[in-house]
Structures are given as structure tokens and as C-alpha cells.
Amino acid sequence: MNDLPTDATEAISLPLRWLADNSVALVSALIVLIAGWYLARTLSRMVRNLLPRAYGVDKNFAPLLAQVTRYGIIIFSIVTALSFLGVSSTSIYAVIGAAGLAIALALQGTLANIAAGIMLVWLRPIAIGEYIVGDGVAGVVVEIGLFGTRLRSTSGLYIFTPNQKLWSSAITNHSREPRRRIDVNITVPDSINVAAARRTMLKIATSDKRVQVDPPPTVHVESFVGDKIMLQLRAWVPTPEYLPTLRDLTEKAKLAINKMLTADDEQAQVELAADPHTQGAGERTPDLT
């Protein structure tokens, strides 16, 4: 050390002297940061898992509250740690405010996602466990977060979409309404006894306990296609029973009408009608089992 120039010696000794004088403050700041990190992770996990069960908080709010809790504790820990090192809390908050303004201008899209996430949770057009379609994404809602919404596709794929993408688009919720209408198109020869075919299809619908009696199921002539007639069966069912009932009625209608046409060596063509309850023609609630 004696061979070093005076300026170099001072350059080395000053940081060492500062570390020695502020060792307690440094250790305290480090402890606060570590404790804050673990506390933020633990409390956010508790908010996410325990708050809905312990206090009856809506499960859609839990992920958002958990993220706010985590980031709030981390920011508070950083401010506290800096105050141990002699930095004024007022100055820190002033810097955070100025930095926040700069970040807000640079990350307007991110702030829009936060605002959209709050509105999604507040107005509840979607909820955890519901199957939705919106702006090119579709799946079961797993989590509505601070910045984005997490979905799970029917094939088990992970989907993450920004909140703003959902909030600014039309959302089709396949699970929200208590009942849904089933539409089944059956194409038959124009020589068929329409009244008899109607009675056969209505019998199939009314004999199914899942089909609601109010409004009652109906069968009508939907269109004419050449020498064919398209009959449409409409029936209302509880939303959870939509897909299994649709499958059963389609199969039973096919078999019953074919039985009527056996003598004429004809076959009915049964197809699912375009679903009027979705965004895209022909798009249906998938099998979620």
C-alpha cells in the first residue's frame, strides 16, 4: 500500500472506510430486502389461496390482489432499505414519482392492461372457470391478473393474453347464461311427410329430461335445397348439459328419420346448425371434460 500513489491509496481507502462505517446499515438493508422478498411471495400466495376461502372474497379478485400485494411489499422494502443507507424517504418517493411518470409515458400499453384488468374484475364479463372466446383467443379462464389473463385451451395449452386485448373486443361467454338453445338441421327428401317427421323429432326432444318445457322444443322447415327440405329442431337446455344433449339429440334424430325413410331407400342428412350464440359461424362450445 505504501508504494501506491497517495490518490490511489485514498481511492481504495475511502470505499473501505465507508463500508466499515456503514456495515450495520448495509446488513440491515440487506436483511430488509431479503425479508421483504420472502414476505411478498408468502403474503401474495396467502392472498391468492386463503383470502377467498377465509373471507369470502370473489375468487376473480384474488389473483389481482395477490399481485398488488407482492409488488407493494417489494417497493416498500426497497424504500426502507435505502432509508437505512441514509437516503431520505421523501427523496425516494419523489424519484419514484418522477420515474413512474416517465415509465407511464413509455409504457402506456402496460398501464392500459392494468386498467383493463381492473375493469374485467370489477364488471365481471368473464370469471375463473368459464369458457370464453374473445379477439382470437379461446379457452377456460384460469386467472385474471394485473397485466394479462391466463386461459387454458380445450387441448390443455397455456394461453396468455393482455387484458387490453380482451377488454377492447367483444367477448362471447359460453358459460355465463343458465340455459342455451340447441339447433339441429336435418335434410330430408321433399316427398317426406313433414308432419310425421315433426312429430317424431318433437317426441325425441320432449322425451329427454334435460330439454326444458318452457319454452317448448319446436321443429320447423328451415329451407328448401333442390329436392330436399331442411328441418330444424330447436330446444333449450341447461348450459352445463348443452354439449351432451346436443350429441344425443343429433344421433337420435338421425336414427329416427332414417327409420321413417327406410321404405323409400332414402337417408336423412343431419348436421349441426350454425350456432347463433357465438362470434364465428359454426363455432361451438367445445367438450371441456
Tab-separated table of C-alpha atoms in Angstrom, residues 17-244:
chain	number	residue	atom	x	y	z
A	17	ARG	CA	-13.848	3.269	5.301
A	18	TRP	CA	-17.438	3.884	4.142
A	19	LEU	CA	-18.178	0.158	4.249
A	20	ALA	CA	-16.743	-0.087	7.755
A	21	ASP	CA	-18.704	2.927	8.999
A	22	ASN	CA	-21.964	1.747	7.439
A	23	SER	CA	-21.635	-2.003	7.892
A	24	VAL	CA	-24.594	-2.148	10.272
A	25	ALA	CA	-26.758	-0.126	7.900
A	26	LEU	CA	-25.742	-2.348	4.959
A	27	VAL	CA	-26.558	-5.518	6.869
A	28	SER	CA	-29.879	-4.041	7.986
A	29	ALA	CA	-30.738	-3.019	4.419
A	30	LEU	CA	-29.832	-6.479	3.118
A	31	ILE	CA	-31.983	-8.128	5.789
A	32	VAL	CA	-34.907	-5.861	4.898
A	33	LEU	CA	-34.595	-6.712	1.196
A	34	ILE	CA	-34.418	-10.462	1.823
A	35	ALA	CA	-37.249	-10.364	4.343
A	36	GLY	CA	-39.345	-8.197	2.026
A	37	TRP	CA	-38.794	-10.568	-0.886
A	38	TYR	CA	-39.896	-13.629	1.081
A	39	LEU	CA	-42.736	-11.741	2.780
A	40	ALA	CA	-44.027	-10.518	-0.577
A	41	ARG	CA	-44.010	-14.029	-2.004
A	42	THR	CA	-45.610	-15.574	1.092
A	43	LEU	CA	-48.346	-12.973	1.527
A	44	SER	CA	-49.229	-12.936	-2.175
A	45	ARG	CA	-49.606	-16.708	-2.041
A	46	MET	CA	-51.797	-16.440	1.061
A	47	VAL	CA	-53.977	-13.786	-0.563
A	48	ARG	CA	-54.373	-15.931	-3.667
A	49	ASN	CA	-55.198	-19.178	-1.855
A	50	LEU	CA	-56.649	-18.319	1.550
A	51	LEU	CA	-58.461	-14.998	1.171
A	52	PRO	CA	-61.348	-16.331	-0.968
A	53	ARG	CA	-61.956	-19.190	1.470
A	54	ALA	CA	-61.396	-17.311	4.727
A	55	TYR	CA	-63.208	-14.060	3.999
A	56	GLY	CA	-65.451	-14.904	1.072
A	57	VAL	CA	-63.619	-12.642	-1.378
A	58	ASP	CA	-64.572	-13.254	-5.005
A	59	LYS	CA	-62.061	-15.696	-6.499
A	60	ASN	CA	-61.696	-13.406	-9.527
A	61	PHE	CA	-60.239	-10.669	-7.298
A	62	ALA	CA	-57.709	-12.923	-5.579
A	63	PRO	CA	-55.006	-13.053	-8.339
A	64	LEU	CA	-55.196	-9.275	-8.833
A	65	LEU	CA	-54.969	-8.566	-5.099
A	66	ALA	CA	-52.100	-11.056	-4.778
A	67	GLN	CA	-50.032	-9.273	-7.430
A	68	VAL	CA	-50.745	-5.828	-5.935
A	69	THR	CA	-49.688	-7.157	-2.523
A	70	ARG	CA	-46.462	-8.610	-3.876
A	71	TYR	CA	-45.323	-5.529	-5.814
A	72	GLY	CA	-46.376	-3.191	-2.985
A	73	ILE	CA	-44.291	-5.038	-0.393
A	74	ILE	CA	-41.279	-5.207	-2.708
A	75	ILE	CA	-41.391	-1.450	-3.376
A	76	PHE	CA	-41.814	-0.699	0.339
A	77	SER	CA	-38.848	-2.977	1.144
A	78	ILE	CA	-36.608	-1.201	-1.352
A	79	VAL	CA	-37.556	2.228	0.029
A	80	THR	CA	-36.952	1.044	3.613
A	81	ALA	CA	-33.586	-0.477	2.704
A	82	LEU	CA	-32.443	2.746	1.050
A	83	SER	CA	-33.536	4.763	4.091
A	84	PHE	CA	-31.212	2.613	6.243
A	85	LEU	CA	-28.380	3.764	3.987
A	86	GLY	CA	-29.182	7.394	4.678
A	87	VAL	CA	-31.317	8.158	1.667
A	88	SER	CA	-34.301	10.304	2.582
A	89	SER	CA	-37.659	8.581	2.127
A	90	THR	CA	-39.121	11.797	0.746
A	91	SER	CA	-36.426	11.901	-1.914
A	92	ILE	CA	-37.007	8.252	-2.737
A	93	TYR	CA	-40.740	8.749	-3.192
A	94	ALA	CA	-40.079	11.844	-5.296
A	95	VAL	CA	-37.741	9.840	-7.542
A	96	ILE	CA	-40.284	7.003	-7.693
A	97	GLY	CA	-42.964	9.512	-8.676
A	98	ALA	CA	-40.819	11.025	-11.414
A	99	ALA	CA	-39.736	7.588	-12.618
A	100	GLY	CA	-43.331	6.429	-12.509
A	101	LEU	CA	-44.384	9.307	-14.720
A	102	ALA	CA	-41.615	8.537	-17.207
A	103	ILE	CA	-42.474	4.851	-17.158
A	104	ALA	CA	-46.166	5.650	-17.551
A	105	LEU	CA	-45.426	7.632	-20.705
A	106	ALA	CA	-43.153	4.914	-22.065
A	107	LEU	CA	-45.381	2.003	-21.117
A	108	GLN	CA	-48.855	3.282	-21.877
A	109	GLY	CA	-49.859	-0.158	-23.150
A	110	THR	CA	-48.865	-1.774	-19.859
A	111	LEU	CA	-50.899	0.736	-17.867
A	112	ALA	CA	-53.809	0.122	-20.210
A	113	ASN	CA	-53.531	-3.589	-19.394
A	114	ILE	CA	-53.654	-2.795	-15.668
A	115	ALA	CA	-56.723	-0.605	-16.111
A	116	ALA	CA	-58.356	-3.249	-18.312
A	117	GLY	CA	-57.617	-5.960	-15.733
A	118	ILE	CA	-59.279	-3.890	-13.017
A	119	MET	CA	-62.337	-3.349	-15.219
A	120	LEU	CA	-62.541	-7.051	-16.117
A	121	VAL	CA	-62.537	-7.975	-12.446
A	122	TRP	CA	-64.917	-5.154	-11.486
A	123	LEU	CA	-67.550	-5.597	-14.226
A	124	ARG	CA	-67.068	-9.381	-14.485
A	125	PRO	CA	-67.776	-10.147	-18.142
A	126	ILE	CA	-65.576	-13.186	-17.530
A	127	ALA	CA	-64.844	-15.280	-14.459
A	128	ILE	CA	-62.474	-18.050	-13.457
A	129	GLY	CA	-63.707	-21.405	-14.718
A	130	GLU	CA	-65.778	-20.006	-17.595
A	131	TYR	CA	-65.142	-20.792	-21.264
A	132	ILE	CA	-64.802	-17.603	-23.326
A	133	VAL	CA	-63.985	-16.514	-26.865
A	134	GLY	CA	-62.590	-13.055	-27.482
A	135	ASP	CA	-60.435	-11.389	-30.145
A	136	GLY	CA	-58.738	-14.515	-31.427
A	137	VAL	CA	-58.304	-16.325	-28.114
A	138	ALA	CA	-60.496	-19.033	-26.614
A	139	GLY	CA	-60.303	-21.179	-23.516
A	140	VAL	CA	-61.254	-21.660	-19.885
A	141	VAL	CA	-60.306	-18.673	-17.695
A	142	VAL	CA	-57.642	-19.718	-15.187
A	143	GLU	CA	-56.557	-16.339	-13.825
A	144	ILE	CA	-57.297	-12.640	-14.335
A	145	GLY	CA	-54.011	-10.976	-13.464
A	146	LEU	CA	-52.752	-7.427	-13.177
A	147	PHE	CA	-51.322	-7.350	-16.707
A	148	GLY	CA	-52.917	-10.267	-18.524
A	149	THR	CA	-55.459	-13.066	-18.408
A	150	ARG	CA	-54.408	-16.701	-18.387
A	151	LEU	CA	-56.521	-19.245	-20.257
A	152	ARG	CA	-56.353	-22.995	-20.819
A	153	SER	CA	-57.395	-24.289	-24.224
A	154	THR	CA	-59.564	-27.381	-24.616
A	155	SER	CA	-56.455	-29.312	-25.659
A	156	GLY	CA	-54.614	-28.257	-22.489
A	157	LEU	CA	-52.480	-25.479	-23.987
A	158	TYR	CA	-51.354	-22.448	-21.962
A	159	ILE	CA	-52.745	-19.172	-23.328
A	160	PHE	CA	-51.768	-15.723	-22.047
A	161	THR	CA	-53.429	-12.638	-23.489
A	162	PRO	CA	-53.057	-8.976	-22.439
A	163	ASN	CA	-56.065	-7.657	-20.544
A	164	GLN	CA	-56.473	-4.793	-23.009
A	165	LYS	CA	-56.899	-7.291	-25.857
A	166	LEU	CA	-59.935	-8.806	-24.151
A	167	TRP	CA	-61.369	-5.576	-22.771
A	168	SER	CA	-61.344	-3.809	-26.147
A	169	SER	CA	-63.029	-6.667	-28.017
A	170	ALA	CA	-66.359	-8.465	-27.995
A	171	ILE	CA	-66.314	-11.368	-25.540
A	172	THR	CA	-68.500	-14.426	-26.017
A	173	ASN	CA	-69.022	-16.207	-22.704
A	174	HIS	CA	-70.204	-19.777	-23.263
A	175	SER	CA	-70.758	-20.476	-19.567
A	176	ARG	CA	-72.496	-17.419	-18.142
A	177	GLU	CA	-76.148	-17.843	-19.132
A	178	PRO	CA	-78.164	-20.528	-17.295
A	179	ARG	CA	-79.548	-22.079	-20.492
A	180	ARG	CA	-78.694	-22.408	-24.178
A	181	ARG	CA	-80.545	-23.302	-27.337
A	182	ILE	CA	-79.735	-26.394	-29.365
A	183	ASP	CA	-80.169	-26.182	-33.146
A	184	VAL	CA	-80.018	-29.351	-35.258
A	185	ASN	CA	-80.595	-29.294	-39.034
A	186	ILE	CA	-81.987	-32.417	-40.718
A	187	THR	CA	-82.115	-32.582	-44.524
A	188	VAL	CA	-84.788	-34.945	-45.872
A	189	PRO	CA	-86.413	-35.590	-49.296
A	190	ASP	CA	-89.252	-33.195	-50.144
A	191	SER	CA	-91.540	-36.227	-50.512
A	192	ILE	CA	-91.399	-36.951	-46.777
A	193	ASN	CA	-94.430	-36.462	-44.574
A	194	VAL	CA	-93.345	-33.261	-42.855
A	195	ALA	CA	-95.972	-33.521	-40.132
A	196	ALA	CA	-94.900	-37.055	-39.246
A	197	ALA	CA	-91.228	-36.056	-39.254
A	198	ARG	CA	-92.049	-33.114	-36.982
A	199	ARG	CA	-93.901	-35.340	-34.535
A	200	THR	CA	-91.008	-37.813	-34.499
A	201	MET	CA	-88.421	-35.137	-33.759
A	202	LEU	CA	-90.582	-33.459	-31.124
A	203	LYS	CA	-91.089	-36.806	-29.403
A	204	ILE	CA	-87.326	-37.276	-29.252
A	205	ALA	CA	-86.834	-33.816	-27.744
A	206	THR	CA	-89.686	-33.962	-25.218
A	207	SER	CA	-88.663	-37.409	-24.006
A	208	ASP	CA	-85.258	-36.074	-22.957
A	209	LYS	CA	-85.430	-34.830	-19.356
A	210	ARG	CA	-82.689	-32.290	-19.997
A	211	VAL	CA	-84.805	-30.399	-22.551
A	212	GLN	CA	-86.761	-27.583	-20.916
A	213	VAL	CA	-90.516	-27.345	-21.348
A	214	ASP	CA	-90.543	-23.528	-21.274
A	215	PRO	CA	-90.003	-22.546	-23.989
A	216	PRO	CA	-91.022	-25.864	-25.549
A	217	PRO	CA	-88.957	-27.508	-28.317
A	218	THR	CA	-90.002	-26.723	-31.887
A	219	VAL	CA	-89.456	-28.183	-35.356
A	220	HIS	CA	-89.917	-26.084	-38.484
A	221	VAL	CA	-88.982	-26.059	-42.164
A	222	GLU	CA	-85.802	-24.014	-42.326
A	223	SER	CA	-85.223	-24.011	-46.098
A	224	PHE	CA	-85.594	-25.828	-49.422
A	225	VAL	CA	-82.472	-27.085	-51.213
A	226	GLY	CA	-83.334	-28.576	-54.621
A	227	ASP	CA	-85.470	-31.654	-53.976
A	228	LYS	CA	-84.533	-31.606	-50.296
A	229	ILE	CA	-86.152	-29.993	-47.277
A	230	MET	CA	-84.177	-28.833	-44.273
A	231	LEU	CA	-85.982	-29.283	-40.959
A	232	GLN	CA	-84.585	-27.616	-37.877
A	233	LEU	CA	-85.048	-28.841	-34.322
A	234	ARG	CA	-84.722	-26.201	-31.605
A	235	ALA	CA	-84.663	-26.979	-27.901
A	236	TRP	CA	-83.482	-25.184	-24.764
A	237	VAL	CA	-81.306	-26.972	-22.197
A	238	PRO	CA	-79.287	-26.009	-19.085
A	239	THR	CA	-75.879	-24.691	-20.132
A	240	PRO	CA	-73.866	-27.475	-18.394
A	241	GLU	CA	-75.928	-30.049	-20.348
A	242	TYR	CA	-75.566	-28.304	-23.706
A	243	LEU	CA	-72.939	-30.474	-25.377
A	244	PRO	CA	-74.068	-33.950	-24.215
